[in-house]
Amino acid sequence: MPLLDRRSLLKLLPGALLAARAGAAIPGATRKGRPRELGVRIGRLPAGAWNAITDVPGVTVGHATIVRGEGPLVVGKGPVRTGVTVVVPAPDRERTLVPCGVSVPNGNGELTGLAQARTLGVLGTPIALTNTSSVGMVYAALTELCRAAGPGSLEPVVGETWDGFLNDIEGRHVRHEDVAAALEGARAGPVAEGVVGGGTGMVCYGFKGGIGTASRRLPEPLAAYTLGALVQANHGVREELRIDGVPVGEAITDLRPEPDEASGGNSILIVLATDAPLLDHQLRRLAARSVHGLAKTGSISHNGSGDFALAFSTGNRIPPEAFREGSGYTLASIEQLDLDPLLEAASEATEEAIVNALFAAVDVTGRDGRVVRALPIDRTLALLERHHRLFPPQAGPVHARS
Amino acid sequence: MPAPEPLLRAVALPWVTALLVEPASAPAGRWYAAVRGEGAGPRVLGLGVLEEFGTISSPIFLAPRAVLGEVYDAGIALAHRRDPELPLDAGWPPLVIGLDLPVPDLPPDAEERLLAALAAGEGTETPPATTTVEVAGHRLETVRFPGATVIATDAPLLPRQLAALSAAASPFAVAVATGNRVTAADGAGTVEVRVAAQDTVTDLVEAVRRFTGGEVAS
C-alpha cells in the first residue's frame, strides 16, 4: 500500500513546502535544520554521529506513515493522519532477549508488555508506537510477524498516544501491512522525525508534535558506550513549553490549534536504548531519569496523560532458552555507583528528542479542516538568543532520510 | 556429613533481632534484595535505597515498632564504624523492619549492647522459625516473624526475581540472594552477574508459598 502520496502531503502539510523546495525528503524532513545545527544546545554531553537512537549499534527504526483524505470526518474513511513507528532492539530480534526497565510518571495510557517488563525484566520483540485505538491491531500484527520470524518471542510492546484531534482515530486505519512495512523499513543511521510514523497526528505543547530522537556519547570511564532516545511527543500545555530553559510557550501565544481544543492532558512515549551493559533494575532507573528530560521541556505529566518510558540495553543479550530454563546465564553490569553519566544522558537525550520533534514537525491539516501549526523556528531562535541560549551552530548530519 | 552453614545468622537481643548474611565486620559489599508487602504493611526504614538500587549491605534488623528509631540509630552507628562516609557498600542505610510486638524494655545502653553483640557475633545462632529447603539445586531459607518474613537463597537472583519470592510470602517479606556479591571495589568496568533461569525462580516461589505457613518467631 502506498503509505504516502507526496503531492497530497504537500497540500496537506503547507509547512513542508520549504523542505520540499530544498529537495529534502518528506515526511519527517526537518524544515531548517535540527536544533543542534541551528545553535540550540541541550545539556553537556556530546551527541552521537546521527544524534539518534540508531547511534546505539544494532538498533534500527522504521516508520509507516498513513496520510489519506481531507475534509469532514467520516469514521472508517478518514481523513487519516496516523501511522506506526517501530524501534528494533537487535538485528537477531527473534533469537535474543534484552534487559529492559520501565518508568511510568502517569499511567493514563497503554503500554502492552508492561507486566512482562516488570516481572521478567526483558524485551523480546520490537517496540511499536502508534495511536490509541490501533494498539490491538498493532499488537496482533507484531505477535504474528514475530511468531512467523521465529520461536521464543515474548509479548509485544506497543505504546499509544491519542491522535484523534487530527486523525479518524475511531477508524483504526493502522493495518497489519503497515506494521510489516515499518519493520521491513527499519534501518540504522538517520531517523526521520516530526510528522512521521506514529507521530503523524500528534500535538505537543499546542504545536505540531510527533517523532523525535537524540543521542549522547558517554564520558570516561564509559566512553565506549552510547545512549539514544526516541519519543512520540503528544503532550503538554502551550504555556508549559520551555526550550533549554527559555519559556517559549509563554512567549508564543498564537499559532494555536484550530479549533483550540487540543488537550494538554495528552501523552508521551519515551524509548531509551544503550549498548552499556545494564541489568533490568538499572534500566528502570534510566527510564525514570528520562522523565527529568521531559520535565525540562515543561511537562508535569498531567492527570490525563499516559506517559511511559522504557529503556533497554543491547549490551546484554540473553538466549530465550537460557532465560527460561537450565542452569542460568551470565550478564554484564556497569557498577551501580558508576551510573551517573548514563542517568545524565537519559535526561539530556530525552529533552533534546522532544525539542527535535518540535523543530522537525510541519503544519498539518486533518479531520474537519482542523489545523495544528508547527513551532515557528525563527521566533523560537530569536527567543533563545534573547535569553543567551543560542550558540554557534554545531555541524551535524543532514537528517532527512532520502 | 556436617550440615551446611546457614545463609542467615541471627544476633538476637530481647528488643531486636539482626539477621546477617556476613559478619558485621566483613569487607564492604552488597547483595541483591527486594521487598514486597500488602496494604500498609509493617513500618520499614531503609526502603528508599533498597528500592532504588536493589541491594542491601546492612544487617536486616527486626524490632517492635515502638523502638524502630533507636534500632535505626544503632544501625547508623554501625555503618559509621564501618566507613564514616556511609557508602552504599558498608551498611548504609540500616534496613529496619517494624514488628507488631509489645513495647520492649529498652535498656539505657541498648545501642552499645547491640553493637557489641554484632561485633562479637555474640548470640549468633540460626534464627528461630527458620525453614531450610533445597530447591532446584539451591538453598532457600525462610524466617518468619509476626507480620514479616525474611527469605534468603544462595540462588543468583536479581531484584525483580527476588520481588517474586517476597510477593509469595504475604503479608510482607524481604528477600535477599547471596548468589552474587557486588561491591564498588569492582571498579568502573563491567562485572559479571550470574542470573538464575525463570524455571528456577518458579520453583523457588512455589517453595516460599509452601514453607511460609509455619510457626512464627517472636
Coordinates of C-alpha atoms in Angstrom, one line a residue:
Chain A
M1 CA 0.0 0.0 0.0
P2 CA 1.4 3.4 -0.9
L3 CA 1.7 5.0 2.6
L4 CA 2.1 8.5 1.4
D5 CA 1.4 10.4 -1.7
R6 CA 4.0 13.2 -1.9
R7 CA 1.8 15.7 -3.7
S8 CA -1.1 15.2 -1.3
L9 CA 1.2 15.6 1.6
L10 CA 2.5 18.9 0.3
K11 CA -1.1 20.0 0.0
L12 CA -1.9 18.9 3.5
L13 CA 1.3 20.0 5.1
P14 CA 1.9 23.5 4.0
G15 CA 4.9 23.9 6.2
A16 CA 6.6 21.1 4.3
L17 CA 7.0 23.4 1.2
L18 CA 10.3 24.9 2.3
A19 CA 11.8 21.5 2.8
A20 CA 10.4 20.2 -0.4
R21 CA 11.8 23.1 -2.5
A22 CA 15.2 22.5 -0.9
G23 CA 15.0 19.0 -2.2
A24 CA 14.7 17.3 1.2
A25 CA 12.7 14.2 1.5
I26 CA 9.4 14.1 3.4
P27 CA 7.8 13.1 5.6
G28 CA 10.0 13.7 8.5
A29 CA 12.0 16.3 6.7
T30 CA 13.5 18.9 9.0
R31 CA 12.4 22.3 8.0
K32 CA 15.6 24.4 8.5
G33 CA 17.9 22.0 10.2
R34 CA 17.9 20.3 13.5
P35 CA 18.1 22.4 16.7
R36 CA 21.8 21.5 17.3
E37 CA 22.6 22.7 13.7
L38 CA 20.8 26.0 14.4
G39 CA 22.7 26.7 17.6
V40 CA 20.5 25.1 20.3
R41 CA 22.4 23.1 22.8
I42 CA 20.7 20.8 25.2
G43 CA 22.8 19.7 28.1
R44 CA 26.5 19.0 28.3
L45 CA 27.2 15.6 26.7
P46 CA 28.2 15.3 23.0
A47 CA 25.7 13.7 20.6
G48 CA 26.4 10.6 18.6
A49 CA 27.1 10.5 14.9
W50 CA 23.4 10.7 13.9
N51 CA 22.1 12.2 17.1
A52 CA 19.6 9.5 17.0
I53 CA 18.6 6.3 18.9
T54 CA 20.2 4.4 16.0
D55 CA 23.6 5.6 17.2
V56 CA 23.3 2.6 19.5
P57 CA 24.8 -0.2 17.4
G58 CA 22.3 -2.7 16.2
V59 CA 19.2 -0.5 17.0
T60 CA 17.0 0.2 13.9
V61 CA 13.9 2.4 13.4
G62 CA 11.2 2.1 10.9
H63 CA 8.1 4.2 10.2
A64 CA 4.8 3.6 8.3
T65 CA 3.1 7.0 7.8
I66 CA -0.6 6.9 6.7
V67 CA -2.0 10.2 5.3
R68 CA -5.2 9.9 3.3
G69 CA -8.1 12.2 2.5
E70 CA -9.2 15.6 3.7
G71 CA -12.4 17.3 4.8
P72 CA -15.1 16.3 7.2
L73 CA -14.6 13.2 9.4
V74 CA -16.3 10.1 8.2
V75 CA -15.4 7.3 10.6
G76 CA -13.8 4.4 8.9
K77 CA -12.9 6.6 5.8
G78 CA -10.8 9.5 7.2
P79 CA -9.2 11.9 7.0
V80 CA -6.3 9.7 8.1
R81 CA -3.3 11.2 9.8
T82 CA -1.6 8.4 11.7
G83 CA 0.9 5.6 11.5
V84 CA 3.2 3.4 13.4
T85 CA 6.9 3.6 14.3
V86 CA 9.0 0.6 15.4
V87 CA 12.2 0.5 17.3
V88 CA 14.0 -2.8 16.8
P89 CA 16.5 -3.5 19.6
A90 CA 18.6 -6.1 17.9
P91 CA 19.1 -7.5 14.4
D92 CA 18.6 -11.0 15.6
R93 CA 15.4 -10.0 17.4
E94 CA 13.8 -13.4 17.3
R95 CA 16.6 -15.1 19.0
T96 CA 17.6 -12.6 21.6
L97 CA 16.1 -11.1 24.7
V98 CA 17.5 -7.8 26.0
P99 CA 17.1 -6.5 29.6
C100 CA 14.6 -3.6 30.0
G101 CA 13.1 -1.4 32.6
V102 CA 10.0 0.8 32.7
S103 CA 9.0 4.0 34.4
V104 CA 5.5 5.4 34.4
P105 CA 5.2 9.0 35.6
N106 CA 1.4 9.0 34.8
G107 CA -0.3 5.8 33.6
N108 CA -3.4 7.0 31.8
G109 CA -2.4 5.2 28.7
E110 CA -1.4 1.8 27.3
L111 CA 2.0 0.2 27.0
T112 CA 1.5 -3.5 26.4
G113 CA 4.1 -5.8 27.9
L114 CA 4.3 -3.6 31.0
A115 CA 3.7 -6.5 33.4
Q116 CA 6.2 -8.6 31.5
A117 CA 8.8 -5.9 31.6
R118 CA 8.3 -5.6 35.3
T119 CA 8.2 -9.2 36.3
L120 CA 10.6 -10.7 33.7
G121 CA 12.8 -7.6 33.0
V122 CA 13.3 -8.5 29.4
L123 CA 12.1 -7.3 26.0
G124 CA 11.6 -9.9 23.3
T125 CA 10.1 -8.1 20.3
P126 CA 10.4 -4.7 18.6
I127 CA 8.7 -1.8 20.3
A128 CA 5.8 -0.2 18.3
L129 CA 4.4 3.3 18.8
T130 CA 1.0 4.1 17.4
N131 CA -2.3 5.8 18.1
T132 CA -4.6 4.8 21.0
S133 CA -7.2 2.9 19.0
S134 CA -4.7 0.9 16.9
V135 CA -3.0 -0.8 19.8
G136 CA -4.9 -4.1 19.3
M137 CA -4.2 -4.3 15.6
V138 CA -0.6 -3.5 16.0
Y139 CA -0.3 -5.9 18.9
A140 CA -1.9 -8.7 16.8
A141 CA 0.4 -7.8 13.8
L142 CA 3.5 -7.9 15.9
T143 CA 2.5 -11.1 17.5
E144 CA 2.0 -12.7 14.1
L145 CA 5.1 -11.2 12.5
C146 CA 7.4 -12.2 15.3
R147 CA 6.0 -15.6 15.5
A148 CA 6.5 -16.0 11.8
A149 CA 10.1 -15.0 12.1
G150 CA 11.0 -17.5 14.8
P151 CA 10.0 -19.0 18.2
G152 CA 10.8 -17.6 21.6
S153 CA 9.2 -14.2 21.3
L154 CA 7.6 -12.7 24.3
E155 CA 4.6 -10.3 24.5
P156 CA 4.9 -7.4 22.0
V157 CA 5.4 -4.0 23.4
V158 CA 3.0 -1.5 21.9
G159 CA 2.6 2.1 23.2
E160 CA 0.0 4.6 22.2
T161 CA -0.8 8.3 22.3
W162 CA -4.0 10.0 21.1
D163 CA -4.1 11.5 17.6
G164 CA -7.9 11.9 17.4
F165 CA -7.6 15.7 17.1
L166 CA -6.3 15.4 13.5
N167 CA -7.0 11.7 12.7
D168 CA -10.0 9.5 12.2
I169 CA -8.8 7.5 15.2
E170 CA -12.1 5.6 15.5
G171 CA -11.5 4.2 12.0
R172 CA -8.4 2.3 13.2
H173 CA -6.5 2.7 10.0
V174 CA -3.2 1.1 11.0
R175 CA -3.2 -2.3 9.4
H176 CA -1.1 -5.4 9.6
E177 CA 0.7 -4.4 6.4
D178 CA 1.7 -1.0 7.9
V179 CA 3.4 -2.8 10.8
A180 CA 5.1 -5.1 8.4
A181 CA 6.2 -2.1 6.3
A182 CA 7.6 -0.3 9.3
L183 CA 9.5 -3.4 10.3
E184 CA 10.7 -4.1 6.8
G185 CA 11.9 -0.5 6.5
A186 CA 13.7 -0.4 9.9
R187 CA 17.2 1.0 9.3
A188 CA 20.2 2.1 11.2
G189 CA 21.5 5.6 10.5
P190 CA 19.4 8.8 10.3
V191 CA 15.9 8.7 11.6
A192 CA 13.0 10.7 10.1
E193 CA 11.4 13.0 12.7
G194 CA 8.3 15.1 13.1
V195 CA 5.2 14.2 11.1
V196 CA 6.1 10.6 10.5
G197 CA 5.1 7.1 11.6
G198 CA 3.3 7.0 15.0
G199 CA 3.9 10.8 15.3
T200 CA 1.9 11.8 12.2
G201 CA -1.1 13.1 14.0
M202 CA 0.4 14.1 17.4
V203 CA 0.2 17.5 19.1
C204 CA 2.9 18.7 21.5
Y205 CA 2.6 21.8 23.7
G206 CA -0.1 23.1 21.3
F207 CA 2.3 22.8 18.3
K208 CA 2.6 20.0 15.9
G209 CA 4.4 17.2 17.6
G210 CA 5.5 13.7 16.6
I211 CA 8.6 11.6 16.5
G212 CA 11.9 13.0 17.8
T213 CA 15.2 11.3 18.5
A214 CA 18.6 12.2 20.0
S215 CA 21.7 10.5 21.5
R216 CA 24.6 11.0 23.8
R217 CA 28.1 9.7 23.8
L218 CA 29.2 8.9 27.3
P219 CA 32.3 10.3 29.0
E220 CA 35.1 8.3 30.6
P221 CA 35.0 5.7 32.1
L222 CA 32.0 4.7 30.0
A223 CA 33.2 6.3 26.8
A224 CA 32.8 3.1 24.8
Y225 CA 29.0 3.4 25.2
T226 CA 26.2 5.4 23.7
L227 CA 22.6 6.2 24.8
G228 CA 19.8 7.1 22.5
A229 CA 16.3 8.3 22.9
L230 CA 13.2 8.3 20.7
V231 CA 10.0 9.9 21.6
Q232 CA 6.4 10.1 20.3
A233 CA 5.6 13.5 21.6
N234 CA 1.9 14.3 22.1
H235 CA 2.0 16.0 25.4
G236 CA 1.9 19.3 27.2
V237 CA 0.1 22.6 27.5
R238 CA 1.4 25.5 25.4
E239 CA 2.2 27.8 28.4
E240 CA 4.4 25.0 29.8
L241 CA 6.9 24.7 26.9
R242 CA 10.5 25.5 27.7
I243 CA 13.4 25.0 25.4
D244 CA 16.8 24.9 27.1
G245 CA 15.1 26.7 30.0
V246 CA 13.6 29.5 27.9
P247 CA 9.8 29.9 28.4
V248 CA 9.0 29.7 24.7
G249 CA 5.4 28.7 25.4
E250 CA 4.7 31.8 27.4
A251 CA 6.1 34.0 24.7
I252 CA 4.5 32.4 21.6
T253 CA 0.8 32.5 22.4
D254 CA -0.6 32.5 18.9
L255 CA -0.4 29.7 16.3
R256 CA -2.7 27.6 18.4
P257 CA -4.5 24.5 17.1
E258 CA -7.8 25.4 15.3
P259 CA -10.2 24.9 16.9
D260 CA -8.3 25.5 20.0
E261 CA -9.3 22.4 21.9
A262 CA -6.3 20.2 21.7
S263 CA -6.0 18.8 25.2
G264 CA -3.0 19.5 27.3
G265 CA -3.5 16.2 29.0
N266 CA -2.2 14.0 26.3
S267 CA 0.8 11.8 26.4
I268 CA 4.4 10.9 25.5
L269 CA 6.1 7.7 24.9
I270 CA 9.9 7.6 25.6
V271 CA 12.2 4.8 24.4
L272 CA 15.8 4.7 25.6
A273 CA 18.4 2.4 24.2
T274 CA 22.0 1.9 25.3
D275 CA 24.8 -0.5 24.5
A276 CA 26.1 -0.1 28.0
P277 CA 25.6 -3.5 29.7
L278 CA 23.0 -3.0 32.3
L279 CA 20.5 -5.1 34.3
D280 CA 16.8 -4.5 34.3
H281 CA 16.6 -2.7 37.6
Q282 CA 19.4 -0.3 36.4
L283 CA 17.4 0.3 33.2
R284 CA 14.4 1.2 35.3
R285 CA 16.5 3.8 36.9
L286 CA 17.5 5.1 33.4
A287 CA 13.8 5.2 32.4
A288 CA 13.0 7.2 35.5
R289 CA 15.7 9.8 34.6
S290 CA 14.2 10.3 31.1
V291 CA 11.3 11.9 32.9
H292 CA 13.6 14.6 34.1
G293 CA 14.3 15.5 30.5
L294 CA 10.6 15.5 29.8
A295 CA 10.1 17.9 32.8
K296 CA 12.8 20.2 31.5
T297 CA 10.7 20.9 28.4
G298 CA 7.9 21.9 30.8
S299 CA 5.6 18.9 31.2
I300 CA 4.3 17.9 34.6
S301 CA 2.7 14.7 33.4
H302 CA -0.9 15.7 33.6
N303 CA -3.6 13.7 35.3
G304 CA -4.9 12.6 31.9
S305 CA -1.5 11.7 30.5
G306 CA -0.3 8.3 29.6
D307 CA 3.4 8.9 29.9
F308 CA 5.6 5.8 29.7
A309 CA 9.4 5.4 29.5
L310 CA 11.0 2.1 28.5
A311 CA 14.8 1.6 28.5
F312 CA 16.6 -1.4 27.1
S313 CA 20.3 -2.5 26.9
T314 CA 21.8 -4.2 23.9
G315 CA 24.9 -4.7 26.0
N316 CA 23.4 -7.9 27.4
R317 CA 21.7 -10.4 25.1
I318 CA 20.0 -13.4 26.6
P319 CA 19.2 -16.5 24.6
P320 CA 15.5 -17.3 25.2
E321 CA 16.2 -20.9 26.2
A322 CA 18.7 -19.9 28.8
F323 CA 16.3 -17.3 30.2
R324 CA 13.6 -19.9 30.6
E325 CA 15.3 -23.0 31.9
G326 CA 18.6 -24.6 32.7
S327 CA 21.4 -23.6 35.0
G328 CA 21.1 -19.9 34.4
Y329 CA 23.3 -17.4 32.5
T330 CA 25.7 -14.6 33.0
L331 CA 25.1 -10.9 32.3
A332 CA 27.5 -8.0 32.4
S333 CA 26.7 -5.0 34.6
I334 CA 28.1 -1.5 34.9
E335 CA 28.7 -1.0 38.6
Q336 CA 25.7 0.8 40.2
L337 CA 27.8 3.6 41.6
D338 CA 29.2 4.5 38.1
L339 CA 25.8 5.1 36.5
D340 CA 25.8 8.9 36.8
P341 CA 26.8 9.6 33.1
L342 CA 24.1 7.3 31.9
L343 CA 21.5 9.0 34.1
E344 CA 22.6 12.3 32.8
A345 CA 22.5 11.1 29.2
A346 CA 19.0 9.7 29.7
S347 CA 17.7 13.1 30.8
E348 CA 19.5 15.1 28.1
A349 CA 18.7 12.8 25.2
T350 CA 15.0 12.7 26.1
E351 CA 14.9 16.5 26.4
E352 CA 16.6 17.0 23.0
A353 CA 14.5 14.4 21.3
I354 CA 11.4 16.3 22.3
V355 CA 12.8 19.6 21.0
N356 CA 13.9 17.8 17.8
A357 CA 10.4 16.5 17.3
L358 CA 9.0 20.1 17.6
F359 CA 11.6 21.5 15.2
A360 CA 11.1 18.8 12.6
A361 CA 7.3 18.9 12.6
V362 CA 5.4 20.9 9.9
D363 CA 1.9 22.3 9.9
V364 CA -0.8 19.6 9.4
T365 CA -4.4 20.0 8.4
G366 CA -6.5 17.0 9.5
R367 CA -10.1 15.9 10.0
D368 CA -12.8 18.5 9.7
G369 CA -10.2 21.0 8.5
R370 CA -8.5 21.1 11.9
V371 CA -5.1 22.7 11.8
V372 CA -2.1 22.2 14.1
R373 CA 0.8 24.5 13.4
A374 CA 4.4 23.9 13.7
L375 CA 6.7 25.6 16.2
P376 CA 7.9 28.8 14.4
I377 CA 11.6 28.3 14.2
D378 CA 12.8 31.8 13.6
R379 CA 10.8 33.2 16.5
T380 CA 12.0 30.4 18.7
L381 CA 15.6 31.0 17.9
A382 CA 15.1 34.7 18.5
L383 CA 13.8 34.0 21.9
L384 CA 16.7 31.7 22.7
E385 CA 19.1 34.4 21.6
R386 CA 17.4 37.0 23.7
H387 CA 18.0 34.6 26.7
H388 CA 21.6 34.0 25.7
R389 CA 20.8 30.4 24.9
L390 CA 21.8 30.4 21.3
F391 CA 25.3 29.2 20.4
P392 CA 27.5 28.8 17.3
P393 CA 25.8 26.0 15.3
Q394 CA 27.3 22.6 15.5
A395 CA 27.8 20.7 12.3
G396 CA 25.5 17.8 12.2
P397 CA 24.3 15.1 9.9
V398 CA 21.6 16.1 7.4
H399 CA 18.7 14.4 9.0
A400 CA 16.1 13.7 6.4
R401 CA 16.1 10.3 5.1
S402 CA 16.1 10.2 1.3
Chain B
M1 CA 28.3 -35.0 56.7
P2 CA 28.0 -31.7 58.6
A3 CA 25.1 -29.5 58.0
P4 CA 25.9 -26.6 55.6
E5 CA 26.3 -23.2 57.2
P6 CA 23.0 -21.2 57.3
L7 CA 22.6 -18.4 54.8
L8 CA 21.4 -16.1 57.6
R9 CA 22.7 -15.9 61.1
A10 CA 20.8 -14.1 63.9
V11 CA 22.1 -11.8 66.6
A12 CA 19.2 -11.8 69.0
L13 CA 18.7 -9.4 71.9
P14 CA 15.4 -9.0 73.8
W15 CA 14.4 -5.9 71.8
V16 CA 15.8 -6.7 68.4
T17 CA 16.9 -9.5 66.1
A18 CA 19.6 -8.7 63.5
L19 CA 19.8 -11.2 60.6
L20 CA 23.2 -11.2 58.9
V21 CA 24.5 -12.6 55.6
E22 CA 28.0 -11.9 56.7
P23 CA 29.6 -10.8 60.0
A24 CA 29.2 -7.1 60.6
S25 CA 33.0 -6.8 60.3
A26 CA 33.1 -8.2 56.8
P27 CA 34.6 -6.2 53.9
A28 CA 32.3 -3.8 52.1
G29 CA 29.8 -5.5 49.8
R30 CA 26.1 -5.7 48.7
W31 CA 23.6 -8.4 47.9
Y32 CA 20.6 -8.1 45.6
A33 CA 17.4 -7.8 47.6
A34 CA 13.8 -6.9 47.2
V35 CA 10.8 -6.2 49.4
R36 CA 7.1 -6.6 48.8
G37 CA 4.1 -6.0 51.1
E38 CA 0.4 -5.8 51.1
G39 CA -1.6 -2.9 52.5
A40 CA 0.1 -0.6 54.9
G41 CA 2.5 -3.4 55.9
P42 CA 4.9 -3.0 58.7
R43 CA 7.0 0.1 59.1
V44 CA 10.3 -0.2 57.2
L45 CA 13.3 2.1 57.4
G46 CA 15.9 2.0 54.7
L47 CA 13.4 1.2 51.9
G48 CA 14.4 4.0 49.5
V49 CA 17.9 2.7 48.8
L50 CA 16.7 -0.9 48.6
E51 CA 14.1 0.0 46.0
E52 CA 16.4 2.4 44.1
F53 CA 19.5 0.1 43.9
G54 CA 18.0 -3.3 44.5
T55 CA 20.7 -4.1 47.1
I56 CA 21.3 -4.2 50.8
S57 CA 24.6 -4.1 52.8
S58 CA 23.1 -3.7 56.3
P59 CA 22.0 -6.4 58.6
I60 CA 18.3 -6.9 58.5
F61 CA 17.0 -5.6 61.8
L62 CA 13.6 -6.7 63.1
A63 CA 12.2 -5.0 66.1
P64 CA 9.0 -3.9 67.8
R65 CA 7.6 -0.8 66.1
A66 CA 8.0 1.3 69.3
V67 CA 11.8 1.1 69.1
L68 CA 12.5 1.4 65.4
G69 CA 14.2 4.8 65.7
E70 CA 16.5 3.5 68.4
V71 CA 17.4 0.5 66.3
Y72 CA 17.9 2.6 63.2
D73 CA 20.2 4.8 65.2
A74 CA 22.3 1.8 66.2
G75 CA 22.4 0.7 62.6
I76 CA 23.7 4.1 61.5
A77 CA 26.4 3.9 64.2
L78 CA 27.4 0.5 62.9
A79 CA 27.6 1.9 59.4
H80 CA 29.7 4.8 60.5
R81 CA 32.1 2.5 62.2
R82 CA 32.5 0.5 59.0
D83 CA 33.0 3.7 56.9
P84 CA 32.4 7.2 58.2
E85 CA 31.3 8.3 54.7
L86 CA 28.4 5.9 54.7
P87 CA 28.9 4.4 51.3
L88 CA 26.3 2.0 49.9
D89 CA 28.5 -1.0 50.5
A90 CA 29.1 -0.6 54.2
G91 CA 25.8 -0.9 56.0
W92 CA 24.0 2.3 54.8
P93 CA 21.2 2.6 55.2
P94 CA 20.1 0.3 58.0
L95 CA 17.2 -1.9 56.9
V96 CA 14.9 -1.9 59.9
I97 CA 11.5 -3.7 59.9
G98 CA 9.0 -2.9 62.5
L99 CA 7.0 -5.8 64.0
D100 CA 3.7 -5.8 65.7
L101 CA 5.1 -6.7 69.1
P102 CA 4.7 -5.3 72.6
V103 CA 6.8 -2.3 73.6
P104 CA 10.1 -3.8 74.9
D105 CA 12.0 -2.8 78.0
L106 CA 14.8 -0.9 76.3
P107 CA 18.0 -0.7 78.4
P108 CA 19.8 2.7 78.5
D109 CA 22.8 1.2 76.8
A110 CA 20.8 -0.6 74.1
E111 CA 22.9 0.8 71.3
E112 CA 26.2 -0.2 72.8
R113 CA 24.9 -3.6 73.6
L114 CA 23.6 -4.2 70.1
L115 CA 26.9 -3.0 68.5
A116 CA 28.9 -5.1 70.9
A117 CA 26.8 -8.2 70.1
L118 CA 27.2 -7.6 66.4
A119 CA 30.9 -7.1 66.7
A120 CA 31.4 -10.2 68.8
G121 CA 28.9 -12.3 66.9
E122 CA 27.5 -12.8 70.4
G123 CA 24.3 -14.8 70.4
T124 CA 24.8 -15.7 66.8
E125 CA 22.6 -18.6 66.0
T126 CA 20.3 -19.9 63.4
P127 CA 17.2 -17.8 63.6
P128 CA 14.1 -19.3 65.2
A129 CA 11.2 -20.3 63.0
T130 CA 13.6 -20.9 60.1
T131 CA 12.7 -23.3 57.3
T132 CA 15.5 -24.5 55.2
V133 CA 14.9 -26.5 52.0
E134 CA 16.8 -27.5 48.9
V135 CA 15.1 -26.2 45.7
A136 CA 16.4 -26.7 42.2
G137 CA 19.9 -27.2 43.5
H138 CA 19.8 -24.1 45.6
R139 CA 19.2 -23.4 49.3
L140 CA 16.2 -21.5 50.4
E141 CA 15.7 -20.2 54.0
T142 CA 12.5 -18.5 55.2
V143 CA 12.5 -16.9 58.6
R144 CA 9.0 -15.9 59.9
F145 CA 8.3 -13.1 62.3
P146 CA 4.9 -11.6 63.3
G147 CA 3.7 -9.8 60.1
A148 CA 7.0 -10.2 58.2
T149 CA 9.1 -12.9 56.6
V150 CA 12.8 -12.8 55.6
I151 CA 13.8 -15.0 52.7
A152 CA 17.3 -15.9 51.8
T153 CA 18.6 -18.0 48.9
D154 CA 22.0 -18.8 47.5
A155 CA 20.5 -18.9 44.0
P156 CA 21.8 -16.0 41.9
L157 CA 18.6 -13.9 41.7
L158 CA 18.2 -10.3 40.5
P159 CA 16.0 -7.9 42.4
R160 CA 12.9 -8.5 40.2
Q161 CA 13.2 -12.2 40.8
L162 CA 13.6 -11.6 44.5
A163 CA 10.5 -9.5 44.3
A164 CA 8.6 -12.5 43.0
L165 CA 9.8 -14.5 46.0
S166 CA 8.9 -11.9 48.5
A167 CA 5.5 -11.4 46.9
A168 CA 4.8 -15.1 47.5
A169 CA 5.1 -14.6 51.3
S170 CA 2.3 -12.4 52.4
P171 CA 1.7 -10.1 54.1
F172 CA 5.2 -8.6 54.0
A173 CA 8.6 -10.0 53.1
V174 CA 12.1 -9.0 52.3
A175 CA 14.2 -11.4 50.1
V176 CA 17.9 -11.5 49.7
A177 CA 20.1 -13.5 47.4
T178 CA 23.7 -14.5 48.3
G179 CA 24.5 -15.8 44.8
N180 CA 26.0 -12.5 43.7
R181 CA 28.1 -10.2 45.9
V182 CA 28.7 -6.9 44.4
T183 CA 31.0 -4.1 45.5
A184 CA 32.2 -0.6 44.4
A185 CA 35.7 -2.1 44.6
D186 CA 34.8 -3.9 41.3
G187 CA 35.6 -0.5 39.7
A188 CA 34.3 1.3 36.7
G189 CA 34.4 -1.6 34.3
T190 CA 31.7 -4.2 33.9
V191 CA 31.2 -7.0 36.4
E192 CA 29.8 -10.4 35.7
V193 CA 26.4 -11.2 37.3
R194 CA 25.0 -14.7 37.4
V195 CA 21.3 -15.0 36.9
A196 CA 19.0 -18.0 37.5
A197 CA 16.7 -19.1 34.8
Q198 CA 13.0 -18.4 35.2
D199 CA 12.2 -22.1 35.9
T200 CA 14.4 -21.9 39.0
V201 CA 12.6 -18.8 40.1
T202 CA 9.2 -20.5 39.7
D203 CA 10.4 -23.4 41.8
L204 CA 11.7 -21.1 44.5
V205 CA 8.4 -19.1 44.5
E206 CA 6.4 -22.4 44.9
A207 CA 8.7 -23.4 47.8
V208 CA 8.2 -20.0 49.5
R209 CA 4.5 -20.4 49.3
R210 CA 4.7 -23.9 50.8
F211 CA 7.1 -23.0 53.6
T212 CA 5.8 -19.7 54.9
G213 CA 2.8 -21.1 56.7
G214 CA 4.7 -22.5 59.7
E215 CA 5.4 -21.3 63.2
V216 CA 6.1 -17.6 63.7
A217 CA 9.1 -16.4 65.7
S218 CA 8.6 -13.7 68.3

